Short mmCIF file of C-alpha atoms in Angstrom, two decimals:
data_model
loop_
_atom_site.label_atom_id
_atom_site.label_comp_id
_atom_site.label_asym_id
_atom_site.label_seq_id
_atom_site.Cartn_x
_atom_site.Cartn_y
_atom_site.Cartn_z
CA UNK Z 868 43.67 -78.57 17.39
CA UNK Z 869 39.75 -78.76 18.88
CA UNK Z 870 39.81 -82.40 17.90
CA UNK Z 871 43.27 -82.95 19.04
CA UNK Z 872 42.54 -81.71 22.38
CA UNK Z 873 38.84 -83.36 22.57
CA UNK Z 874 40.69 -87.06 21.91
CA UNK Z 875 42.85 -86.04 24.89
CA UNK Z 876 40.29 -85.20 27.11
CA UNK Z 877 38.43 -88.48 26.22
CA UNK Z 878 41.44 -90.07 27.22
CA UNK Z 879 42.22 -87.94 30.41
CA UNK Z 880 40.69 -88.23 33.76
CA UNK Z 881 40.57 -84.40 34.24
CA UNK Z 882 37.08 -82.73 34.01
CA UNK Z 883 38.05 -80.13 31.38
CA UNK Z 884 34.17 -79.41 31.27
CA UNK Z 885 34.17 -78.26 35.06
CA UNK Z 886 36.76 -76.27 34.49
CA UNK Z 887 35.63 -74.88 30.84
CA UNK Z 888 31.98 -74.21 32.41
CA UNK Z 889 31.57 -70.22 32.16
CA UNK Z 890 30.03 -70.50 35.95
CA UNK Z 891 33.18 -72.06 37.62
CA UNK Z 892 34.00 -71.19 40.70
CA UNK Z 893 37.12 -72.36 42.36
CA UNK Z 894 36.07 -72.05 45.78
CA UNK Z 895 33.10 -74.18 44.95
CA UNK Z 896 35.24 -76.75 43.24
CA UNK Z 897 37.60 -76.67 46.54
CA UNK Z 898 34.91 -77.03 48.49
CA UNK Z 899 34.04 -79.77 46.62
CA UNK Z 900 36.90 -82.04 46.72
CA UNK Z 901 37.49 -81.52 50.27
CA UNK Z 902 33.66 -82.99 51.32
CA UNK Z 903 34.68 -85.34 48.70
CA UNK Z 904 37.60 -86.96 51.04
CA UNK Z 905 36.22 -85.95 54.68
CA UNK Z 906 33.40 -86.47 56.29
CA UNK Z 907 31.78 -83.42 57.71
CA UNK Z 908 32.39 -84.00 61.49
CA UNK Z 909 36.06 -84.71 60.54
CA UNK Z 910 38.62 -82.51 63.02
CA UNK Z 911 41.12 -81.90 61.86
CA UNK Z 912 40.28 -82.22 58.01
CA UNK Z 913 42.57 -83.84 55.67
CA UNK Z 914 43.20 -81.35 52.73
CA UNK Z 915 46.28 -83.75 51.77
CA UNK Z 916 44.18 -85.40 49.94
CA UNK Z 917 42.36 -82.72 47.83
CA UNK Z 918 45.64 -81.15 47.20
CA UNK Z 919 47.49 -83.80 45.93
CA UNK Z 920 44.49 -84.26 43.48
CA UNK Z 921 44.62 -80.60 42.23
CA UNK Z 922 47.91 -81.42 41.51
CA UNK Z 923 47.60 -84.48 39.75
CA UNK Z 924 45.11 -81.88 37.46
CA UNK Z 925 47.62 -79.17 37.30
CA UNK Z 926 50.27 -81.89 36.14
CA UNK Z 927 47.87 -83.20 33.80
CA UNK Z 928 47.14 -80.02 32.32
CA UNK Z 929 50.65 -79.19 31.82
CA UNK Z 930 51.84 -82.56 29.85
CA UNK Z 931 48.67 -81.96 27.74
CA UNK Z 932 49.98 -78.48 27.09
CA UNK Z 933 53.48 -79.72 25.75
CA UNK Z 934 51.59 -82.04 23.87
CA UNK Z 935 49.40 -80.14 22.17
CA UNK Z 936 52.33 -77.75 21.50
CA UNK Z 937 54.38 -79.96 19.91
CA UNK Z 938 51.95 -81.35 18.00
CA UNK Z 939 50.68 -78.24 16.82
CA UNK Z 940 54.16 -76.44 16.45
CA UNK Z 941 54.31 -75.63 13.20
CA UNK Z 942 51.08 -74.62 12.30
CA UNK Z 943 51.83 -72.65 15.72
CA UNK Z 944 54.74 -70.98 14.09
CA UNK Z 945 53.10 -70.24 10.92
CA UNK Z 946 49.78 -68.33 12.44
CA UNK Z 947 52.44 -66.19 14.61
CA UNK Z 948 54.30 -65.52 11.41
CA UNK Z 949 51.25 -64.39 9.38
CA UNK Z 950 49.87 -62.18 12.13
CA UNK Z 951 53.27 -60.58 12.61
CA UNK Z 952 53.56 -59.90 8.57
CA UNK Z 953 50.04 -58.63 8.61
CA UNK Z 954 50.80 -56.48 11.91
CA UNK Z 955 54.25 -55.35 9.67
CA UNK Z 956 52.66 -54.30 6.78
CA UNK Z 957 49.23 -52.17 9.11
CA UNK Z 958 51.87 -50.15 10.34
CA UNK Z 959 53.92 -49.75 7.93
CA UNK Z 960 50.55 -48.49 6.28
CA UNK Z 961 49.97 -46.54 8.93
CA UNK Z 962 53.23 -44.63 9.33
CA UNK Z 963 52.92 -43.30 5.88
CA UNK Z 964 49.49 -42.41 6.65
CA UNK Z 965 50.87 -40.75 10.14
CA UNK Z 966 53.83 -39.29 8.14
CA UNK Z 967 51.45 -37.40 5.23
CA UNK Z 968 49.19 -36.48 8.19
CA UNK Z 969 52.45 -34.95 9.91
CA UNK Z 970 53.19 -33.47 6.49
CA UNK Z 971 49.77 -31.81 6.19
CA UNK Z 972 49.63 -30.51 9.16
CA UNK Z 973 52.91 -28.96 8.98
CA UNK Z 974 51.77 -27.06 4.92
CA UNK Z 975 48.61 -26.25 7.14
CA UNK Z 976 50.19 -24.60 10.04
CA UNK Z 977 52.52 -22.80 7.76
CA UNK Z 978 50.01 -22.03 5.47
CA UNK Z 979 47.26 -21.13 7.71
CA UNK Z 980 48.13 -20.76 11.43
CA UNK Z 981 51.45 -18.77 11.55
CA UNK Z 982 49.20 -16.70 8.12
CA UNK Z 983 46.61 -16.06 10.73
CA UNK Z 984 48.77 -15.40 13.75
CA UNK Z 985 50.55 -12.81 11.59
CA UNK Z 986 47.60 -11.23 10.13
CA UNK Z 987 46.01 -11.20 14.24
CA UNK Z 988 48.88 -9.44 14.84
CA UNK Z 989 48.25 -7.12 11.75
CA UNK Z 990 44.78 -7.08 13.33
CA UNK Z 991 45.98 -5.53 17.14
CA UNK Z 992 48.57 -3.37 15.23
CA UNK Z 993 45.32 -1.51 13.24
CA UNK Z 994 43.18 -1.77 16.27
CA UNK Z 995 45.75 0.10 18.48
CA UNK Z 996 46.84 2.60 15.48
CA UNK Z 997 42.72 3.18 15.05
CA UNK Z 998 42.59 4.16 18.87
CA UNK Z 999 45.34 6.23 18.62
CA UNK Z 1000 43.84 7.88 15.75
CA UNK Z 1001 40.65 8.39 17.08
CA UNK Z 1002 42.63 9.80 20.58
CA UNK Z 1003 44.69 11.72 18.54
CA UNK Z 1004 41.62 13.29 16.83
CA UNK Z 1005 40.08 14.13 19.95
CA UNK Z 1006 42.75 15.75 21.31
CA UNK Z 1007 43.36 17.79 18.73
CA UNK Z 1008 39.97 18.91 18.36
CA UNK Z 1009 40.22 19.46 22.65
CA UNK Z 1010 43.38 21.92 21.79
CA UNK Z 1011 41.66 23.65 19.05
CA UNK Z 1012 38.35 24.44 21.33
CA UNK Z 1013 40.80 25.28 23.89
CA UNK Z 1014 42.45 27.76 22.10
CA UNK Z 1015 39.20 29.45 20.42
CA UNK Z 1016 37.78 29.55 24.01
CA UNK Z 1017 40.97 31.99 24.88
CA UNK Z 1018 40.28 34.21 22.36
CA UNK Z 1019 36.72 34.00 22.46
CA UNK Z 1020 37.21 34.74 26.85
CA UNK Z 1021 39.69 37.55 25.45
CA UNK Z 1022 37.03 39.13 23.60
CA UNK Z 1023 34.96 39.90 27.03
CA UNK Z 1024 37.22 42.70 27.94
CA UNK Z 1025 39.41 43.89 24.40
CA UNK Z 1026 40.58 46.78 23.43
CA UNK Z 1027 38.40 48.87 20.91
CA UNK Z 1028 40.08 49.64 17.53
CA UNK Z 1029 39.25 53.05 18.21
CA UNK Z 1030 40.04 53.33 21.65
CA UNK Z 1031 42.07 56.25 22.79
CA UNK Z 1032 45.78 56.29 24.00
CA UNK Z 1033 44.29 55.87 27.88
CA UNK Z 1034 43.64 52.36 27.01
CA UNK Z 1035 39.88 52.73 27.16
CA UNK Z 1036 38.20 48.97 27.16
CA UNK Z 1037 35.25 48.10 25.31
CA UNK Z 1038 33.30 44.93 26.65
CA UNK Z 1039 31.79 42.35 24.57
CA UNK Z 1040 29.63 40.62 26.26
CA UNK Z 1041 28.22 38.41 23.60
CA UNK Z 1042 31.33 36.60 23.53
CA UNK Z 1043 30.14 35.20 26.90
CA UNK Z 1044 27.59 33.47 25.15
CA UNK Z 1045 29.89 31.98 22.64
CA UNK Z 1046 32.33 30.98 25.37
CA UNK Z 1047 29.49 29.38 26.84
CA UNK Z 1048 28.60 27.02 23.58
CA UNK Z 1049 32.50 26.24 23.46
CA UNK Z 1050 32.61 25.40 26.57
CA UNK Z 1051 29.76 22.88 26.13
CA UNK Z 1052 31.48 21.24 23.01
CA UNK Z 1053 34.66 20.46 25.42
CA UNK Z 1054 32.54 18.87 28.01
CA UNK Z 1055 30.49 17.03 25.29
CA UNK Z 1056 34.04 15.62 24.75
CA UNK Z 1057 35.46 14.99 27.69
CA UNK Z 1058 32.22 13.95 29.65
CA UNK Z 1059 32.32 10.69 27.09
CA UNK Z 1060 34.66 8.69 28.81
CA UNK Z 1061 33.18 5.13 28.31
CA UNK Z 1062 35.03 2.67 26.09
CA UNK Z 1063 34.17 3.51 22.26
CA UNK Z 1064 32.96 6.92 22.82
CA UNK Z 1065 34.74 9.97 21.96
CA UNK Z 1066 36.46 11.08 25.00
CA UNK Z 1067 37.70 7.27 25.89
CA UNK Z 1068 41.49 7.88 27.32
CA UNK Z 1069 41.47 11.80 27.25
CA UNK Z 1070 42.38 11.77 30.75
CA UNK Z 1071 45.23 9.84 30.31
CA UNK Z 1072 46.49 12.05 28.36
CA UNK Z 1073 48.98 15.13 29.64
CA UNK Z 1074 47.85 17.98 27.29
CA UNK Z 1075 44.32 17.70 28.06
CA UNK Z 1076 44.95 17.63 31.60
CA UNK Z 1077 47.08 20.86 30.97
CA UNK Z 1078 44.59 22.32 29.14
CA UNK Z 1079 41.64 21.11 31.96
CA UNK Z 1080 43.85 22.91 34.64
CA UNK Z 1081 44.94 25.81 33.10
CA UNK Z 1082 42.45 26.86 30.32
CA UNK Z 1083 39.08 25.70 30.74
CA UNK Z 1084 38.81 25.78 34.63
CA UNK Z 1085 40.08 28.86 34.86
CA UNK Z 1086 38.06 30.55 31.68
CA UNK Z 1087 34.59 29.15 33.12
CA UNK Z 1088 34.96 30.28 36.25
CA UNK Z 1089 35.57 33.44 35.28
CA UNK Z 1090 32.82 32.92 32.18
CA UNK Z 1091 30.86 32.39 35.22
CA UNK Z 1092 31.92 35.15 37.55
CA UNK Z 1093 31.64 37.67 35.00
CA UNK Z 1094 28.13 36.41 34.04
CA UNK Z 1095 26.87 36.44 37.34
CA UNK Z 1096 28.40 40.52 38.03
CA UNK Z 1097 26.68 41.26 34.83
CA UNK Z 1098 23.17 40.10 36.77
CA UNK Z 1099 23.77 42.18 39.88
CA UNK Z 1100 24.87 45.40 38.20
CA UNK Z 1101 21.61 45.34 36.06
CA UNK Z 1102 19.93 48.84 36.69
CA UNK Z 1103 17.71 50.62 34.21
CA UNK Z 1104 18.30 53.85 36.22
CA UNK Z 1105 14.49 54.14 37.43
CA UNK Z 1106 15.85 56.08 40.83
CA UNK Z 1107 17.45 58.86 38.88
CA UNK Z 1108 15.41 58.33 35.38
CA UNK Z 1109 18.62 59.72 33.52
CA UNK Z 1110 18.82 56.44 31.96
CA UNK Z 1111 18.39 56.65 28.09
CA UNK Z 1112 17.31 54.37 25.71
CA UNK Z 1113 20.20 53.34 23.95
CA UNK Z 1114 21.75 52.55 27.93
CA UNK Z 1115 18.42 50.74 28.71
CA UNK Z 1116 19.02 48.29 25.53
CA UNK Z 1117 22.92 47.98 26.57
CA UNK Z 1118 21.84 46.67 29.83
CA UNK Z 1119 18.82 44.62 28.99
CA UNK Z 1120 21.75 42.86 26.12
CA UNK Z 1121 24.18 42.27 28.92
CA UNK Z 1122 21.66 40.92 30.68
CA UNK Z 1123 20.23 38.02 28.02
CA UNK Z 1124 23.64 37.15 27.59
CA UNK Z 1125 24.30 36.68 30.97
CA UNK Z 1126 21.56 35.04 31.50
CA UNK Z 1127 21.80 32.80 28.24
CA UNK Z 1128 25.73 31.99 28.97
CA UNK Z 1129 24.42 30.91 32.93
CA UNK Z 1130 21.77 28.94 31.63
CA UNK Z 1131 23.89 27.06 29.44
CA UNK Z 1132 26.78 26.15 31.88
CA UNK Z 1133 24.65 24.89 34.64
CA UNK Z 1134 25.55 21.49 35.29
CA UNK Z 1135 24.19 18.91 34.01
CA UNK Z 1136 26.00 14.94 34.57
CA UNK Z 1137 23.92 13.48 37.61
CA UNK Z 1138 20.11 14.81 36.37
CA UNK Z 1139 17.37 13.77 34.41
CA UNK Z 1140 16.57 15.64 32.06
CA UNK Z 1141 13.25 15.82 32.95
CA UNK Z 1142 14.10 17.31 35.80
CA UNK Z 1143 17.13 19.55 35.15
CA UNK Z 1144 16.87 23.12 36.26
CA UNK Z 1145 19.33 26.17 35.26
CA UNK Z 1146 20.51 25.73 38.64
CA UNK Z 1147 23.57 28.95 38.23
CA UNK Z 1148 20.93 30.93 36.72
CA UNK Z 1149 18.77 30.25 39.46
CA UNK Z 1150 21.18 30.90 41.78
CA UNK Z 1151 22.20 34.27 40.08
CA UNK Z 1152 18.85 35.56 39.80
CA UNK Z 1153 18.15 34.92 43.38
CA UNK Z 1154 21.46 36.49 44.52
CA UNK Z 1155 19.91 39.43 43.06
CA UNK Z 1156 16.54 39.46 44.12
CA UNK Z 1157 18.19 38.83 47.46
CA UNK Z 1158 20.25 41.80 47.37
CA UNK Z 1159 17.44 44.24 46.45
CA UNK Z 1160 15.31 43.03 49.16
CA UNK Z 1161 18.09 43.36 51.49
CA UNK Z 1162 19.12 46.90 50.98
CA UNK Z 1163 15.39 47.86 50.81
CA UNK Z 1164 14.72 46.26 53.86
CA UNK Z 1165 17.45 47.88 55.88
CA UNK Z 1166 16.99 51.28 54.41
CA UNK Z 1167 13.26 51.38 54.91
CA UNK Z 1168 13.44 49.99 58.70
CA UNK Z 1169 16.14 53.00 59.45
CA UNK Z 1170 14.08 55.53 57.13
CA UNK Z 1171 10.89 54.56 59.56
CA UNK Z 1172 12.81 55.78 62.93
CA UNK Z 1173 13.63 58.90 60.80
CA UNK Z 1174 10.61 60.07 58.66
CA UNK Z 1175 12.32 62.93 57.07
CA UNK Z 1176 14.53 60.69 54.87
CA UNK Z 1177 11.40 58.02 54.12
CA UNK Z 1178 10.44 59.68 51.35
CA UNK Z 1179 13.94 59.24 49.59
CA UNK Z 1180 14.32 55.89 50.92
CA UNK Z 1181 10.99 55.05 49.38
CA UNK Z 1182 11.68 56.20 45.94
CA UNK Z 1183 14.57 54.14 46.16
CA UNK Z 1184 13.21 51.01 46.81
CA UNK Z 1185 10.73 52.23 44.31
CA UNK Z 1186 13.55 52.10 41.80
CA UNK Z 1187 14.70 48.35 43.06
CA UNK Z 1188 11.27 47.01 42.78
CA UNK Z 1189 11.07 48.71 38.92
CA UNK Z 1190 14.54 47.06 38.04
CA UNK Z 1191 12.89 43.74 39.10
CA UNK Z 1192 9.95 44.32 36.73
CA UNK Z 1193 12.13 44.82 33.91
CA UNK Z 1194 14.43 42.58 34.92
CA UNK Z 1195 10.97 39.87 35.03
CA UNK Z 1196 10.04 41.47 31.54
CA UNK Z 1197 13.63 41.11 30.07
CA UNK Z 1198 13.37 37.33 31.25
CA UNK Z 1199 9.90 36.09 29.57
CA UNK Z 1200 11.12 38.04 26.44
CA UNK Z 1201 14.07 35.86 26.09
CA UNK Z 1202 13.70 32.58 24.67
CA UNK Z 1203 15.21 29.58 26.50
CA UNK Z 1204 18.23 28.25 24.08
CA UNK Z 1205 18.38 24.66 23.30
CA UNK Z 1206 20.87 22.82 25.51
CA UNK Z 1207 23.23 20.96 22.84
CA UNK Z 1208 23.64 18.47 26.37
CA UNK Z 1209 20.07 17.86 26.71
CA UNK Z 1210 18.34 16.46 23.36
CA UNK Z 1211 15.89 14.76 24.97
CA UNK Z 1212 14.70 17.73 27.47
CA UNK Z 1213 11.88 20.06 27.00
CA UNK Z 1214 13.35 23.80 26.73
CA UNK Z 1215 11.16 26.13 28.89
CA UNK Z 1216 9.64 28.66 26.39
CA UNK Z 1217 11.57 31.86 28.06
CA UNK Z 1218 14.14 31.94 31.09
CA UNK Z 1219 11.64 33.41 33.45
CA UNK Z 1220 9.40 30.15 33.79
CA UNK Z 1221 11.97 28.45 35.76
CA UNK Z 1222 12.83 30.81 38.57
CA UNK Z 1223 8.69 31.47 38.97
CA UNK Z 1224 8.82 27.83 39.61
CA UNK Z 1225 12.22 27.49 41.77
CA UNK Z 1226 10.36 30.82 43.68
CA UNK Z 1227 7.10 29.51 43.80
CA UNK Z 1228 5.86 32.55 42.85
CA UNK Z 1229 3.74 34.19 39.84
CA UNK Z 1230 5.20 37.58 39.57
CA UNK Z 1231 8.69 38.97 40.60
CA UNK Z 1232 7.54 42.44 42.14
CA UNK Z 1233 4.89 40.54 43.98
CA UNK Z 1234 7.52 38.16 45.25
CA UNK Z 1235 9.42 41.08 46.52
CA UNK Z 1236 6.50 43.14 48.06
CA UNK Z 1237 5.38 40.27 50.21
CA UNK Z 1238 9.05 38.67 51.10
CA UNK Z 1239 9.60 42.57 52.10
CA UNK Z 1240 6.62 42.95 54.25
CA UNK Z 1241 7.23 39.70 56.04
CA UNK Z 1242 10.26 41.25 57.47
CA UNK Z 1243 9.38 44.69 57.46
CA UNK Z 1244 6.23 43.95 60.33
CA UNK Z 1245 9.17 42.26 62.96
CA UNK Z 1246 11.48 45.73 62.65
CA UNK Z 1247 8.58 47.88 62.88
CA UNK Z 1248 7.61 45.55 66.08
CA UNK Z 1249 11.16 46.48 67.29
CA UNK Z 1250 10.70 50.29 66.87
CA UNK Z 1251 7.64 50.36 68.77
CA UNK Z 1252 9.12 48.06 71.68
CA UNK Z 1253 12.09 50.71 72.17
CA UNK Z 1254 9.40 53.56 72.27
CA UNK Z 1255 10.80 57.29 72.19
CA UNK Z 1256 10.55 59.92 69.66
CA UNK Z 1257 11.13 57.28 66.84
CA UNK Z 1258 8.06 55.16 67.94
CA UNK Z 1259 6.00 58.11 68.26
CA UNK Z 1260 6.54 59.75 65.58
CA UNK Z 1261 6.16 57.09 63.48
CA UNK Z 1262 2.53 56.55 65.43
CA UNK Z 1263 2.11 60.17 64.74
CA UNK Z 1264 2.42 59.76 61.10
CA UNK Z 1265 0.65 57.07 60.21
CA UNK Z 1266 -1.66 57.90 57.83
CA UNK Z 1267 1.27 59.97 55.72
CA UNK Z 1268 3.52 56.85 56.48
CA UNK Z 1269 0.69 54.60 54.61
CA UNK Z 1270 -0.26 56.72 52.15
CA UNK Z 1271 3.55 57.11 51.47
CA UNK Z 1272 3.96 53.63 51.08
CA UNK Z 1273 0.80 52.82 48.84
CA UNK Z 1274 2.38 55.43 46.61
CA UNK Z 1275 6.00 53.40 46.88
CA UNK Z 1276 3.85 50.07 46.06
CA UNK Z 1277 1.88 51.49 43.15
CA UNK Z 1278 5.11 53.40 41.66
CA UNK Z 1279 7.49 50.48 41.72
CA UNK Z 1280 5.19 48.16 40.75
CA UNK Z 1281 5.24 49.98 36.95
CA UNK Z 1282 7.72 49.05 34.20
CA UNK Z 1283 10.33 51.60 33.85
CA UNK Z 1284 9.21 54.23 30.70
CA UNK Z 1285 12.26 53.06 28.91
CA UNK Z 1286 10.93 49.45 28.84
CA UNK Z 1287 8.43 47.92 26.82
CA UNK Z 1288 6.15 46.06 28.84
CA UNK Z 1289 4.38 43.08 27.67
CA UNK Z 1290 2.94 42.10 31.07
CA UNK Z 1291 -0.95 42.45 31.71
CA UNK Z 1292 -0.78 44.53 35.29
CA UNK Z 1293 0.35 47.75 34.41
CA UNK Z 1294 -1.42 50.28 32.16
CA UNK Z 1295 -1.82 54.42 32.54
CA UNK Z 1296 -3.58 55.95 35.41
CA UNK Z 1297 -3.18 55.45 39.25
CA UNK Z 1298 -6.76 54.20 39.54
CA UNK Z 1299 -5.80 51.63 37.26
CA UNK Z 1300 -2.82 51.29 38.50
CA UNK Z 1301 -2.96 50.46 42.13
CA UNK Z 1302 -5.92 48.01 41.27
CA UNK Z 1303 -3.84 45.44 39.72
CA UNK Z 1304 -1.44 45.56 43.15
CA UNK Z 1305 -4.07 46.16 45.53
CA UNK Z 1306 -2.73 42.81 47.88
CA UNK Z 1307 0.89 43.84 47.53
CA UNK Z 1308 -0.51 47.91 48.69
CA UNK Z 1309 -2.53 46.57 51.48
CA UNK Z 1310 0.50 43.94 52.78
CA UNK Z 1311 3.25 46.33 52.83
CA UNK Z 1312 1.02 49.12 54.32
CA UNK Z 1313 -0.05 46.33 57.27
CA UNK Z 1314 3.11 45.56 57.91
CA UNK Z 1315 3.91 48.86 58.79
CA UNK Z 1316 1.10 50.68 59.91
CA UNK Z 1317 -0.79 47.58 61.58
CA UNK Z 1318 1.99 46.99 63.93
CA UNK Z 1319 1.78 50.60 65.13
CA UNK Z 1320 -0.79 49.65 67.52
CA UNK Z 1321 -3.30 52.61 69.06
#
């Protein structure tokens, strides 16, 4: 057909090589044939010309075409046929390549896909009964700490076996403590509540915010409220020393397990543990101290505008300021407990350490000698401003009034005889004895008789 077509051309006056040339351009090649036929300065151009020979070309090319093709028709005809067999029998090959792939894919997707969307579905199912399981488990083990804390709480206040037909009570108050440490499982449990931990979805649930409400609220505030009566009733019965030794261990017991059950319930979410602090304890303790310093306060100011009841005031206060020693000895004889909540904080070696540090004070009888002077020397101020009998009396007496209350200092500042003291300050003998207080003496007598004036 190349030779056919190259005889043509040799015989043709069209310029098939223009044409063929890769760089044609047919605006070139117009531009071309019209300078060809027209001079430059030419107006109007004649483009009749140039036309008419394009299509001369054009017509030329066309009866070369039907030449060529009917030349070349059979072997035309033949080459379509071939390709279109070949074409035939590529896709025939490659529908049943397409159909096996179809095939495969289907054995796969039954084999393997809807296998593994079944067993993901398996999967979700165990995932979901494994969460249930595990809430299941915690609630129960909520319900069963809820119900030993009721009959732990009940066994505060029950009824001895051998109590008599009046219904006579016989507290427990150990069971305070062991409220306490079942009341710190719970909130182990229910404080959890991140995803994976133990108490995840507890507080979706209805029992456990039954049992929040109406069990475990309830019980530790009254764990608490118990605990914290238990502190401000302690009294070793210095005033009237009737107190005897077995009643002087009950109250030293209720007090450590007072103490003990506070300590352990003090919150705890929201602190380092570095710096965590007993903070009901504290607060207990200082209730307490508070109290005593109150009452002795008060009575002392109205015993000093009447003498003749000073000296019973006195050995009152006395009393107070010996329950505070043993209360101070009961505390650094008790050893902290370890906080189940707090692994990775260091226990204080007794329960006393912390409230000397939340009083910023070294001893508790010193603490309430010098708080008590401080406010003593502002109502003795007030006495002498009214003047009268009061005021002079009081000026009257001073030495007796001192010597009276260097007495007070130096007799409350001793451990009560039914309490073993481990403290360094006291020992037998008033010389001995009023020189380890000899600052608290000479405060408490300044802030009486120094504001007496002349």
């Amino acid at each position: 057909m190349r030779m056919a077509a190259n005889e043509d051309e040799d015989a043709s006056y069209v310029d098939y090589e223009a044409f063929l040339d890769p760089g044609f351009s047919p605006s070139s090649f117009a531009n071309t044939l019209v300078l060809a036929t027209n001079n430059p300065t030419d107006t109007p151009l004649d483009l009749s010309t140039p036309l008419s020979k394009v299509l001369f070309d054009a017509q030329e090319i066309d009866s070369h075409i039907d030449l060529l093709t009917t030349r070349s028709a059979i072997p035309l005809l033949t080459y379509t046929k071939e390709q279109t067999e070949a074409s035939g029998k590529i896709i025939s090959e490659i529908d049943n390549q397409v159909k096996s792939l179809n095939e495969s894919y289907k054995q796969l997707e039954k084999e393997v896909i809807q296998k593994h969307a079944e067993a993901d579905e398996v999967r979700q199912v165990a995932a979901r009964l494994w969460e249930t399981l595990k809430l299941g488990r915690s609630v129960g083990r909520c319900l069963q700490l809820g119900r030993q804390l009721e009959i732990q709480h009940a066994e505060i206040t029950n009824s001895g076996s051998g109590a008599s037909s009046g219904g006579s009570r016989k507290e427990d108050h150990r069971a305070l403590v062991r409220c306490a440490h079942t009341l710190l499982s719970l909130r182990e449990i229910l404080d959890k509540k991140a995803l994976g931990e133990e108490g995840y979805g507890l507080d979706r649930v209805n029992a456990i915010r039954s049992l929040q409400d109406t069990v475990i609220g309830p019980i530790e505030k009254s764990v608490r409220s118990t605990s914290e009566q238990m502190i401000r009733e302690f009294n070793i019965g210095s005033a009237s020393g009737t107190a005897t030794f077995a009643q002087t261990e009950e109250a030293k017991a209720r007090m450590i397990s007072a103490a003990v059950t506070l300590y352990l319930i003090s919150p705890v979410s929201g602190t380092k543990p570095e710096k965590w602090t007993p903070q009901l304890l504290l607060q207990a303790l200082e209730v307490y101290l508070r109290n005593a310093l109150q009452s002795s306060i008060a009575s002392l100011a109205r015993s000093l505008a009447t003498l003749p009841s000073l000296d019973r005031t006195l050995a009152e206060v006395s009393a107070r300021c010996q329950n505070i020693i043993a209360l101070e000895i009961v505390l650094a004889t008790t050893n902290a407990p370890a906080h189940p909540l707090l692994p990775a904080h260091k226990h204080n070696a007794n329960l006393l350490q912390p409230l000397l540090a939340y009083l910023e004070t070294g001893s508790l009888a010193s603490y309430f000698w010098r708080t008590m002077a401080s406010s003593l020397s502002t109502r003795v101020q007030e006495i002498v401003n009214r003047g009268g009998v009061s005021a002079r009396t009081l000026k009257t007496n001073r030495n007796n009034v001192g010597e009276a209350i260097r007495e007070c200092v130096i007799r409350g500042s001793q451990p009560p005889s039914t309490i073993t003291t481990t403290k360094g300050k006291g020992s037998k003998g008033d010389t001995e004895k009023s020189g380890g207080w000899d600052r608290e003496v000479a405060v408490m007598v300044g802030s009486v008789v120094g504001n007496l004036g002349r």
